[in-house]
Short mmCIF file of C-alpha atoms in Angstrom, two decimals:
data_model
loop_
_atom_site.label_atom_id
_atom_site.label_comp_id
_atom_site.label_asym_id
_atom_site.label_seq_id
_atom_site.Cartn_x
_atom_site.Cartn_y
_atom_site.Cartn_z
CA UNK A 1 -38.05 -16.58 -61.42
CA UNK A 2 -36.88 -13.04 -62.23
CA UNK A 3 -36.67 -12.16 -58.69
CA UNK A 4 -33.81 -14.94 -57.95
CA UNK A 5 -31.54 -13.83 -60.78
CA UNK A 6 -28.93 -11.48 -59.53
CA UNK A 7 -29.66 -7.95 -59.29
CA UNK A 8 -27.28 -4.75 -59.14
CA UNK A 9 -26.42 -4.41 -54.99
CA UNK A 10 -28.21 -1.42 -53.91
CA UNK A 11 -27.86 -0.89 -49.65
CA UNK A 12 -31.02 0.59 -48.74
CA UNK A 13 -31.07 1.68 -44.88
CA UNK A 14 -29.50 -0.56 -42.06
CA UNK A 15 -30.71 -3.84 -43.41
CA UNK A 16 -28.42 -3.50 -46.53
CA UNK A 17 -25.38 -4.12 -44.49
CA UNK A 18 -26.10 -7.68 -43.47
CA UNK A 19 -25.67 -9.08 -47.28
CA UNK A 20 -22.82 -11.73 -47.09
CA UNK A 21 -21.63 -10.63 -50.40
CA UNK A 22 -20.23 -7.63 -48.83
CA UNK A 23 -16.55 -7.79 -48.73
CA UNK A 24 -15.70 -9.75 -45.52
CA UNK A 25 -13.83 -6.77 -43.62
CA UNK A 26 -16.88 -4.13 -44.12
CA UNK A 27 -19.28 -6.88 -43.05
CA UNK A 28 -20.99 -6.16 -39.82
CA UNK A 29 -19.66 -8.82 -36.80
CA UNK A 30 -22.67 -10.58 -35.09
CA UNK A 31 -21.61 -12.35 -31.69
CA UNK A 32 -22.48 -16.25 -31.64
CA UNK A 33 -22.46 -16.81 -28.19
CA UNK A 34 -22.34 -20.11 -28.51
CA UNK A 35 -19.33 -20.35 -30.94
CA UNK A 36 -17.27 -17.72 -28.74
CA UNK A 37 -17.79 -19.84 -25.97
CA UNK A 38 -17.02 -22.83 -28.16
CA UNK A 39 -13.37 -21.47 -28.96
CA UNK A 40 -12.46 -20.69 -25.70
CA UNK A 41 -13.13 -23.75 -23.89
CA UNK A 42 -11.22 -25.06 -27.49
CA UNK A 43 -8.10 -23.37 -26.28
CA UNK A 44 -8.81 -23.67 -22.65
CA UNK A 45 -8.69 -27.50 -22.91
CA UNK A 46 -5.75 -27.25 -25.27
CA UNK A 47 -3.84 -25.19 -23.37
CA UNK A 48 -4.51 -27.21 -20.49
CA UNK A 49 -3.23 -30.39 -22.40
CA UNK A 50 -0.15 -29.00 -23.66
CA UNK A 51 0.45 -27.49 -20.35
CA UNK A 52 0.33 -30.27 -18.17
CA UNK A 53 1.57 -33.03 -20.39
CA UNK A 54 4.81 -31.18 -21.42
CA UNK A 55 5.01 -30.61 -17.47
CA UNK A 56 4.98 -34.34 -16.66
CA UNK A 57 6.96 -35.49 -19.29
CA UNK A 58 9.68 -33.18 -18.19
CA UNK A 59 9.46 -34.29 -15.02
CA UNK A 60 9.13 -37.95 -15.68
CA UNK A 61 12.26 -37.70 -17.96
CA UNK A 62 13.84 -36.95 -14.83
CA UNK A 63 16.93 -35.38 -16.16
CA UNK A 64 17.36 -32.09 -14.43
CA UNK A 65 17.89 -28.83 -16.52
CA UNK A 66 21.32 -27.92 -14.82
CA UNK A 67 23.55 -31.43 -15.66
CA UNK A 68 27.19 -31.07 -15.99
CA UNK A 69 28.02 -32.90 -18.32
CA UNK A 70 31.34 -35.31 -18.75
CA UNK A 71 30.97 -38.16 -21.85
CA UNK A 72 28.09 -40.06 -21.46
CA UNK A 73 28.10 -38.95 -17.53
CA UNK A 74 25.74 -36.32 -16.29
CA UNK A 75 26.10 -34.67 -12.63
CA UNK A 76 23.50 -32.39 -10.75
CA UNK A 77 25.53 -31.03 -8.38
CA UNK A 78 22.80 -28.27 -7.44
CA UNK A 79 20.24 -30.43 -7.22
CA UNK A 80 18.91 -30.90 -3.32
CA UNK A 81 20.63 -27.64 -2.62
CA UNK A 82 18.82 -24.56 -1.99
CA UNK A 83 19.94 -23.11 -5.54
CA UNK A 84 18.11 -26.10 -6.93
CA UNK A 85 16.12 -25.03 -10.91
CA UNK A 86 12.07 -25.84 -10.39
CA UNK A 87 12.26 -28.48 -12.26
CA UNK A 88 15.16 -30.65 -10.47
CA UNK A 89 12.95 -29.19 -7.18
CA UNK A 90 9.61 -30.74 -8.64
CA UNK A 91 11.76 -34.23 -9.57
CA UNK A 92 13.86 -35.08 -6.66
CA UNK A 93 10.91 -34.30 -4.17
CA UNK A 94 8.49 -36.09 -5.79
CA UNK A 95 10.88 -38.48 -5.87
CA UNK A 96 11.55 -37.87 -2.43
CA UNK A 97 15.10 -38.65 -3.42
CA UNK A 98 17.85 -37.62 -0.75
CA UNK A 99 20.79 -36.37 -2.82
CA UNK A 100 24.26 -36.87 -2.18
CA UNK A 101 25.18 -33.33 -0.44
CA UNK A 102 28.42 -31.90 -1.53
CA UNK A 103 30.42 -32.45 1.78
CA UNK A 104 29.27 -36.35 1.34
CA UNK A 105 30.43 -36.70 -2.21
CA UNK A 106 28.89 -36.36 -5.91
CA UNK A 107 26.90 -39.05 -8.14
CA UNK A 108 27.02 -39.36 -11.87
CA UNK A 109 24.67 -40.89 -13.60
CA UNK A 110 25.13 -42.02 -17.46
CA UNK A 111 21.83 -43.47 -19.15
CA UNK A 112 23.77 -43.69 -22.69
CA UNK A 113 27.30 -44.94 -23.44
CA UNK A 114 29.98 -42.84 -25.16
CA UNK A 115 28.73 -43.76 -28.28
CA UNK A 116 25.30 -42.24 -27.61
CA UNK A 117 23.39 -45.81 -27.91
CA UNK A 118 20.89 -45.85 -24.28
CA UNK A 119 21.94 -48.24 -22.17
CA UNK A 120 20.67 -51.88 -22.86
CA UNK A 121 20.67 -54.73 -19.68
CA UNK A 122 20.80 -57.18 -22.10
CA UNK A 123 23.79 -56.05 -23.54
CA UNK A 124 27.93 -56.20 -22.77
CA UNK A 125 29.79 -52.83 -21.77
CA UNK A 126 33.30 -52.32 -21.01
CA UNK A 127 33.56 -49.50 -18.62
CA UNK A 128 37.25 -48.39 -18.63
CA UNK A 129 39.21 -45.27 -17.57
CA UNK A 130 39.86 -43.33 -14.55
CA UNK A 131 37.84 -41.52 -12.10
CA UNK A 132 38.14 -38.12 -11.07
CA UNK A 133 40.74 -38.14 -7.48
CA UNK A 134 37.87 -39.36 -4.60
CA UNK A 135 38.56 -41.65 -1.48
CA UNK A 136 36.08 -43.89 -1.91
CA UNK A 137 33.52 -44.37 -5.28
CA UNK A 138 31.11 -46.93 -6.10
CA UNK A 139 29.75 -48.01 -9.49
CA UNK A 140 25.67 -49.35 -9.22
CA UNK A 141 24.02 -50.55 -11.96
CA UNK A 142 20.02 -49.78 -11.64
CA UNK A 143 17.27 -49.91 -14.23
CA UNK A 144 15.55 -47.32 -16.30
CA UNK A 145 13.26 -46.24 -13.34
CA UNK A 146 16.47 -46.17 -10.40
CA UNK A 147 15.83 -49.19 -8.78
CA UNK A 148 17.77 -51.76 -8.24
CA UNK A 149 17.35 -55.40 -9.75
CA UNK A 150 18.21 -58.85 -8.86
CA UNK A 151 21.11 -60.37 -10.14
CA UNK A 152 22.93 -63.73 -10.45
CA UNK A 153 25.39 -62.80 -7.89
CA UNK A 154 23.47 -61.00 -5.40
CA UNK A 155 25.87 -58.21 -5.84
CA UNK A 156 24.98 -54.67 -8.01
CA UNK A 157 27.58 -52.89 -7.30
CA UNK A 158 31.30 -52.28 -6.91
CA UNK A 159 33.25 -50.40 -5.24
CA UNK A 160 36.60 -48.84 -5.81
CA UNK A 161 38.78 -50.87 -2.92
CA UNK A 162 38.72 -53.91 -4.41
CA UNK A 163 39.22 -53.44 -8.04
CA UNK A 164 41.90 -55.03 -9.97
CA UNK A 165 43.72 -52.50 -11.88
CA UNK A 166 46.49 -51.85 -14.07
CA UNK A 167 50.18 -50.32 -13.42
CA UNK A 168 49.11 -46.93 -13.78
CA UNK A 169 46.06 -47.17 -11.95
CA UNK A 170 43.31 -47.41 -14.66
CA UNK A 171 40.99 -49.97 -14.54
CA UNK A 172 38.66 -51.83 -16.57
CA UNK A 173 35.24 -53.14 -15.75
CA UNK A 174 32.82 -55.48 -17.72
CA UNK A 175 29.27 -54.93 -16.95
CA UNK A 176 27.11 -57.84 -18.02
CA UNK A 177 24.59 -60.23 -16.80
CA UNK A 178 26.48 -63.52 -17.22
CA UNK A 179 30.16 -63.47 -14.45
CA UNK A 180 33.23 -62.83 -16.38
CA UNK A 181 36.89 -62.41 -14.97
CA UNK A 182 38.64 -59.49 -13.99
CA UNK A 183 36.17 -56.60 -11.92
CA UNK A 184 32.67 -57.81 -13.04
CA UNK A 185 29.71 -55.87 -12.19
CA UNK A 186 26.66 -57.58 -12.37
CA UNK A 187 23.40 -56.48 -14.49
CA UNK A 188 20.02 -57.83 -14.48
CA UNK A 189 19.74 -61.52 -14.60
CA UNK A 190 16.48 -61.56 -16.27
CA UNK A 191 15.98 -58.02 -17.94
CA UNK A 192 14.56 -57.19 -21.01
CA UNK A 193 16.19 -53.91 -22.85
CA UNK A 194 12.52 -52.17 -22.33
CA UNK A 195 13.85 -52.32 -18.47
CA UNK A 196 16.21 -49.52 -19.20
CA UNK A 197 19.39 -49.19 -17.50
CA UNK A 198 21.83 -46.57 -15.56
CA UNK A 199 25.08 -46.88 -14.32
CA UNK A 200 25.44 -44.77 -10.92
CA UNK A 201 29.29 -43.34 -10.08
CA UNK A 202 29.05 -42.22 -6.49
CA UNK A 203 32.47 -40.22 -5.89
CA UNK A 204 32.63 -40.16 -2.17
CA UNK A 205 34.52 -37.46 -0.22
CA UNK A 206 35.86 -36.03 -4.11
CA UNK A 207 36.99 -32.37 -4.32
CA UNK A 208 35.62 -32.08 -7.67
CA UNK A 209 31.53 -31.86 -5.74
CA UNK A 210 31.11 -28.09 -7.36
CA UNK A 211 29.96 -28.07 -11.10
CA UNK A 212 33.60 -25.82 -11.74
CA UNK A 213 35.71 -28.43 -10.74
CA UNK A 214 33.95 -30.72 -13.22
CA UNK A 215 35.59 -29.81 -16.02
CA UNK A 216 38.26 -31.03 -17.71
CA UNK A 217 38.51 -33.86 -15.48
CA UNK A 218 38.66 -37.66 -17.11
CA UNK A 219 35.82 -39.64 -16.39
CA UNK A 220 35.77 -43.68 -17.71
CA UNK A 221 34.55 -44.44 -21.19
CA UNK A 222 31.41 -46.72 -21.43
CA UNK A 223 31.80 -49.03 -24.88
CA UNK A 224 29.24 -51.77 -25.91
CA UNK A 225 31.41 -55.07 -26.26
CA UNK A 226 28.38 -56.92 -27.38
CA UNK A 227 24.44 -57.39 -27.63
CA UNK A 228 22.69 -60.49 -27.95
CA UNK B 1 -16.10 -6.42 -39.15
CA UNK B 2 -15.26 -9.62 -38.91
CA UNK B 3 -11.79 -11.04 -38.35
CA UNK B 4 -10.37 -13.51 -41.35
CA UNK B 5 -10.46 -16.91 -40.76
CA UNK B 6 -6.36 -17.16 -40.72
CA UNK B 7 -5.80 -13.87 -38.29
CA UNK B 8 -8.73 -16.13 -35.87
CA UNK B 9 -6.87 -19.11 -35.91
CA UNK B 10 -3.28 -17.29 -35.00
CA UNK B 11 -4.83 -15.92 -32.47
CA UNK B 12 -5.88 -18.81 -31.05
CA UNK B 13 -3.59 -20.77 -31.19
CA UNK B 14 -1.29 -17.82 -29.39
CA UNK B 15 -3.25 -17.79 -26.62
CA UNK B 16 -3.26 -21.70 -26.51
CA UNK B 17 0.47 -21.66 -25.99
CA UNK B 18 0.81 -18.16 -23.61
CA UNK B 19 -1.72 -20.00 -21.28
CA UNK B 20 -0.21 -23.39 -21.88
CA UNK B 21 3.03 -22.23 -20.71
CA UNK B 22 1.59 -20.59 -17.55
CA UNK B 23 -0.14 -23.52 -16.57
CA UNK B 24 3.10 -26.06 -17.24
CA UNK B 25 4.80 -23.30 -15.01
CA UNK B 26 2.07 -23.48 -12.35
CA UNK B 27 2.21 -27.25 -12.61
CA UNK B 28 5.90 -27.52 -12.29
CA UNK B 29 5.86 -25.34 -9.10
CA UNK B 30 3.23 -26.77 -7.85
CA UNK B 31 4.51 -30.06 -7.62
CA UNK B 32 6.84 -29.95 -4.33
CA UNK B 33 3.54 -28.48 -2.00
CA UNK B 34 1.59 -31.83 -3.44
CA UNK B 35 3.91 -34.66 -3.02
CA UNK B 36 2.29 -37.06 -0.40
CA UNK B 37 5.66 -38.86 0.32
CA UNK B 38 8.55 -36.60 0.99
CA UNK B 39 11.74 -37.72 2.03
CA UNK B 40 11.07 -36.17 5.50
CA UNK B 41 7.74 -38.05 5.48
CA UNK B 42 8.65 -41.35 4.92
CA UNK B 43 11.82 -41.45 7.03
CA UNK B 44 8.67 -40.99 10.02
CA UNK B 45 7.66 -44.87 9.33
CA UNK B 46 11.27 -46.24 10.83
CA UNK B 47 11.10 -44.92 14.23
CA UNK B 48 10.51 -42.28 16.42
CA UNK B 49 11.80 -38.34 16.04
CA UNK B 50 14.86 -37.51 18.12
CA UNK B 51 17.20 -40.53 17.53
CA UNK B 52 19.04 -42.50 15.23
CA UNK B 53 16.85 -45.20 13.49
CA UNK B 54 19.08 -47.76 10.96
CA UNK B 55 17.91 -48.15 7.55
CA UNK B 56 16.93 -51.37 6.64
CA UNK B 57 19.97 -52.54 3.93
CA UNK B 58 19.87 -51.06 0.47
CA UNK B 59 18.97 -54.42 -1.78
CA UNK B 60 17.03 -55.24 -4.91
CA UNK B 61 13.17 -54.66 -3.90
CA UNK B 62 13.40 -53.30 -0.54
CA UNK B 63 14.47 -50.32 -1.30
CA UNK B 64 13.62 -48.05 1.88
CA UNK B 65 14.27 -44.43 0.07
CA UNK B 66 15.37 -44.09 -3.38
CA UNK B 67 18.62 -43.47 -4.61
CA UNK B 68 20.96 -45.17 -1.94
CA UNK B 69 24.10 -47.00 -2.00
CA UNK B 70 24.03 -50.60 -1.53
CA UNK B 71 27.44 -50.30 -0.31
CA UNK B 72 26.05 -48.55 2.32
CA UNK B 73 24.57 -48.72 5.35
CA UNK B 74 22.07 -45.82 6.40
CA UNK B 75 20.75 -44.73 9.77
CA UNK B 76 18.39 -41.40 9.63
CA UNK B 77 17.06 -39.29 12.44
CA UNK B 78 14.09 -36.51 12.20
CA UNK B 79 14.53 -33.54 14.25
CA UNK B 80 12.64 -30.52 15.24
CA UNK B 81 14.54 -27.74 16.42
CA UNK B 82 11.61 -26.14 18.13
CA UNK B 83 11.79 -28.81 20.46
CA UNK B 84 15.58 -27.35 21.54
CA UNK B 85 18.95 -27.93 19.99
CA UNK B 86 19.59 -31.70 18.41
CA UNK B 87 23.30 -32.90 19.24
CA UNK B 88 24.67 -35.64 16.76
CA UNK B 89 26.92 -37.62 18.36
CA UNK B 90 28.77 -40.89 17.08
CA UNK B 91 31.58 -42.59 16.41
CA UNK B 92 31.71 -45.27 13.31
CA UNK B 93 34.90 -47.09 13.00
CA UNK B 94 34.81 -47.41 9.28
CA UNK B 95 37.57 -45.89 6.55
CA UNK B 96 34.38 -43.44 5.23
CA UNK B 97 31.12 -42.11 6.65
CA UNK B 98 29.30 -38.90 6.09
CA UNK B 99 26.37 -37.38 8.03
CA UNK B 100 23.82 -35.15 5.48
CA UNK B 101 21.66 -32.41 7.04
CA UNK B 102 18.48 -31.58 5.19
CA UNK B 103 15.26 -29.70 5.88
CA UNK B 104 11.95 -30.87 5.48
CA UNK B 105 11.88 -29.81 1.88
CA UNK B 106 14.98 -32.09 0.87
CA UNK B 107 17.11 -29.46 0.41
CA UNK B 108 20.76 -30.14 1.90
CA UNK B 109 21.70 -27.37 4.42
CA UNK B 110 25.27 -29.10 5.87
CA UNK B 111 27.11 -32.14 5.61
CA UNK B 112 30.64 -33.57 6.24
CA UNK B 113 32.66 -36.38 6.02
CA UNK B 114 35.22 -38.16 8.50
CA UNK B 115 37.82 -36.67 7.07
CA UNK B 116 36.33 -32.69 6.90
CA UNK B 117 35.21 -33.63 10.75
CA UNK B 118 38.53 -33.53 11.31
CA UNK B 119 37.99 -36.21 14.28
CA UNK B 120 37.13 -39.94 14.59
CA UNK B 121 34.04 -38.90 16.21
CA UNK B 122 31.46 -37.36 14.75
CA UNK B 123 30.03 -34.25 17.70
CA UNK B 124 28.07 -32.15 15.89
CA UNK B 125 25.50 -29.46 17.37
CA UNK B 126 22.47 -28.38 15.56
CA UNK B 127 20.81 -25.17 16.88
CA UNK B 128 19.17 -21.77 16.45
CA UNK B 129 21.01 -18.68 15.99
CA UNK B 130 18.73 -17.60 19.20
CA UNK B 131 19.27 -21.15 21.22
CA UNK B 132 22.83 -20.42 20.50
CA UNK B 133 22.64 -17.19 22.38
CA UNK B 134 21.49 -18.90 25.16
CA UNK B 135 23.35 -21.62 25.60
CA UNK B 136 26.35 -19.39 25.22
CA UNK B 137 25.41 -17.99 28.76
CA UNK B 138 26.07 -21.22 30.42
CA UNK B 139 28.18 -23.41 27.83
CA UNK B 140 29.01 -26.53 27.98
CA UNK B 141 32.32 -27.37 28.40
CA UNK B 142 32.71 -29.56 25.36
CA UNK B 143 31.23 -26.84 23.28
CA UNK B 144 34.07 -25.58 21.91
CA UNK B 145 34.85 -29.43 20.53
CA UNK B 146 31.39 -29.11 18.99
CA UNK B 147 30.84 -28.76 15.08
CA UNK B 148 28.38 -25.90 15.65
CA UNK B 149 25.83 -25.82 12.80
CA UNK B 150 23.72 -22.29 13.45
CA UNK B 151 20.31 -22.17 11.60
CA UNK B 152 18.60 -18.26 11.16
CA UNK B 153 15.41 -20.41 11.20
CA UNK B 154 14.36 -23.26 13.43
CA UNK B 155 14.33 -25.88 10.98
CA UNK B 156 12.63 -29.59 11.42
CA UNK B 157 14.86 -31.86 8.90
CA UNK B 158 16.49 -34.99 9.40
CA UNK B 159 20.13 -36.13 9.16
CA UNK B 160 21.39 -38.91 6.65
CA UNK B 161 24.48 -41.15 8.39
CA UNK B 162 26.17 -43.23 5.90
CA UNK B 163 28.72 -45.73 6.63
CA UNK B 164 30.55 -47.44 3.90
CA UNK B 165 30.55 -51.40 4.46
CA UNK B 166 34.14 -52.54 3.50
CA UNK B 167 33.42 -56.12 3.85
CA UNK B 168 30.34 -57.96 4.91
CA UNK B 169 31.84 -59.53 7.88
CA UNK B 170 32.15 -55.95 9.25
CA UNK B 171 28.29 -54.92 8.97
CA UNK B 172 27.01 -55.93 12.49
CA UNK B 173 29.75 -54.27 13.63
CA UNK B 174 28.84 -51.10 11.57
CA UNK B 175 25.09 -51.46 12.53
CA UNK B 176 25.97 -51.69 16.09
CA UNK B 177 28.15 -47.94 15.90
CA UNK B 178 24.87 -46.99 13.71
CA UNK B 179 22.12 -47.67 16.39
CA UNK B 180 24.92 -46.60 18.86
CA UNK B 181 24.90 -42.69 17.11
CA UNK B 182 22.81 -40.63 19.68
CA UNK B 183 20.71 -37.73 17.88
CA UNK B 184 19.42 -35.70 20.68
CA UNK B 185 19.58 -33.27 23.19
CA UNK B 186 22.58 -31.88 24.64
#
């Protein structure tokens, strides 16, 4: 019909200004209530996902922000202490973990060897080196979550009074599941490498508790020997 | 006028990650008023307030708290300091032990090892600045031996004893000095 075909635009009164082929930033707006509401329960629930799930991962992860970091070990000496970050506050209370205060001693934790490969139970490491000067220091193995696990000695731990070590005081540990000679501490005896694992250095009574005295100091190398 | 589709969209998805960030912020801070189980909370289920209470032994399953040393053993006590001054008092014949003070929130406010006690024995005396006041009117006469700890605040917290386990022929002996450690009043 003649009256579809397109005509020359004339605007005639206020009407004229609701054609859609005006050019889109002369166009009158006209609310949807519906849509408006639409979008902002859109980025409302977004928000709300991002928010929270980047929250609990970071927490979960629980790797404090403020980790001193020697090799593969990581120390959080001011976590548990009144100048704690949020986010160490938030882990180690939901946790409720009791931290190792700095007049009891300091505890590194490495979740990666010195090659930057995470930890594996079912693997072999050779944990060599020296320690930073402390009394007394134990080295725990625990899985991915902190806890301890079963092994075939009974034993997950050991502790720096009865290691075998060489002339000028270094030592040399083999962490694996299966014994071997020399200073053997134990790992899982029936892990799978989706367990995760840790190795926990507890320096006990060590001058080096404050995150300045930290550095420079030798800590021992973790190496993977072998994997299955 | 109506805003382009693009300059919408930016928009939004600005104000996604503004309020996102807020609320991660909220979450993360929120987290230490929710948590059912403190550290101060659980420590409740192994005996009363106002004394020593051993730890069962740090071992694969039976964990009591997290994060201990199995080459440890661990005796805790709650305290209130409303309820007066707490003295710590013990003496653990062992070549390392350390006592950790905390408050109810976790957060470390003292600790010390044999060797920075500067004695065998452990004699340590928790208190207000206030209760300190007081007693100093009519002190004891072991308070100068004292390790005097001096909170602005009266705190309720409990104390962390560890005592390393050299061998495990020695670990009756080291829970008897454990349960032997008086936390209490003067």
């Amino acid at each position: 019909m003649s009256e579809t075909s397109p005509q020359p635009r004339i605007i005639s009164g206020e009407t004229g200004w609701y054609e859609t082929d005006l050019p889109r930033v002369i166009r009158p707006y006209r609310s949807h209530p519906l849509r408006t509401l639409a979008a902002i329960s859109l980025v409302l629930a977004m928000a709300s996902l991002l928010g929270i799930s980047s929250a609990y991962l970071v927490i979960e992860r629980e790797q404090p922000l403020d980790a001193v970091t020697i090799g593969p070990w990581h120390a959080y000496p001011k976590a548990g202490t009144a100048e704690a970050d949020p986010y160490s506050v938030a882990i180690y209370t939901r946790g409720a973990v009791i931290p190792l205060a700095s007049g009891e001693g300091l505890a590194l934790v490495a979740r990666e060897d010195s090659a930057g490969h995470l930890l594996d139970p079912t693997c072999v490491y050779r944990i060599a080196g020296q320690t930073p000067s402390a009394r007394l220091w134990t080295l725990t193995a625990v899985d991915g979550r902190g806890d301890l696990v079963e092994t075939l000695s009974g034993r997950v731990h050991v502790v720096s009074q009865n290691l075998l070590r060489a002339p000028d005081g270094t030592f040399e540990i083999t962490a694996a599941t299966a014994p071997h000679s020399g200073n053997w501490l134990p790992l899982a005896a029936e892990a799978s490498a989706s367990d995760g694992l840790r190795f926990v250095l507890r320096l006990y009574d060590a001058p080096v508790t404050t995150g300045a005295a930290l550095d420079g100091v030798s800590m021992p190398v973790i190496e993977r020997t072998g994997c299955p | 006028m109506t805003l382009s589709p693009r300059f919408t969209l930016t928009v939004g998805i600005l104000a996604t990650l503004c309020l996102a960030a807020i609320i991660h912020i909220l979450v993360v801070l929120s987290i230490p008023r929710n948590v059912q189980h403190s550290a101060y909370d659980n420590i409740a289920s192994y005996g009363t307030d106002r004394q020593f209470n051993l730890l069962p032994d740090v071992k694969p399953g039976q964990e009591v708290l997290p994060d201990l040393d199995p080459a440890m053993k661990h005796a805790a006590c709650r305290f209130q300091l409303d309820d007066g001054p707490v003295l710590f008092d013990a003496s653990i014949p062992v070549s390392f032990w350390s006592i950790g003070l905390f408050n109810a929130a976790g957060e470390a406010v003292y600790s010390l090892n044999n060797r920075t006690a500067g004695a065998e024995r452990l004699s340590m005396l928790v208190l207000t600045t206030q209760q300190l006041s007081i007693l100093r009117e009519n002190p004891p006469e072991n308070l100068e031996d004292l390790i005097v700890i001096e909170t602005p605040e009266p705190i309720s917290g409990f104390a962390l004893l560890r005592a390393y386990v050299p061998h495990a022929s020695r670990a009756e002996e080291v829970d008897g000095a454990l349960q032997a450690a008086r936390c209490g009043t003067i």
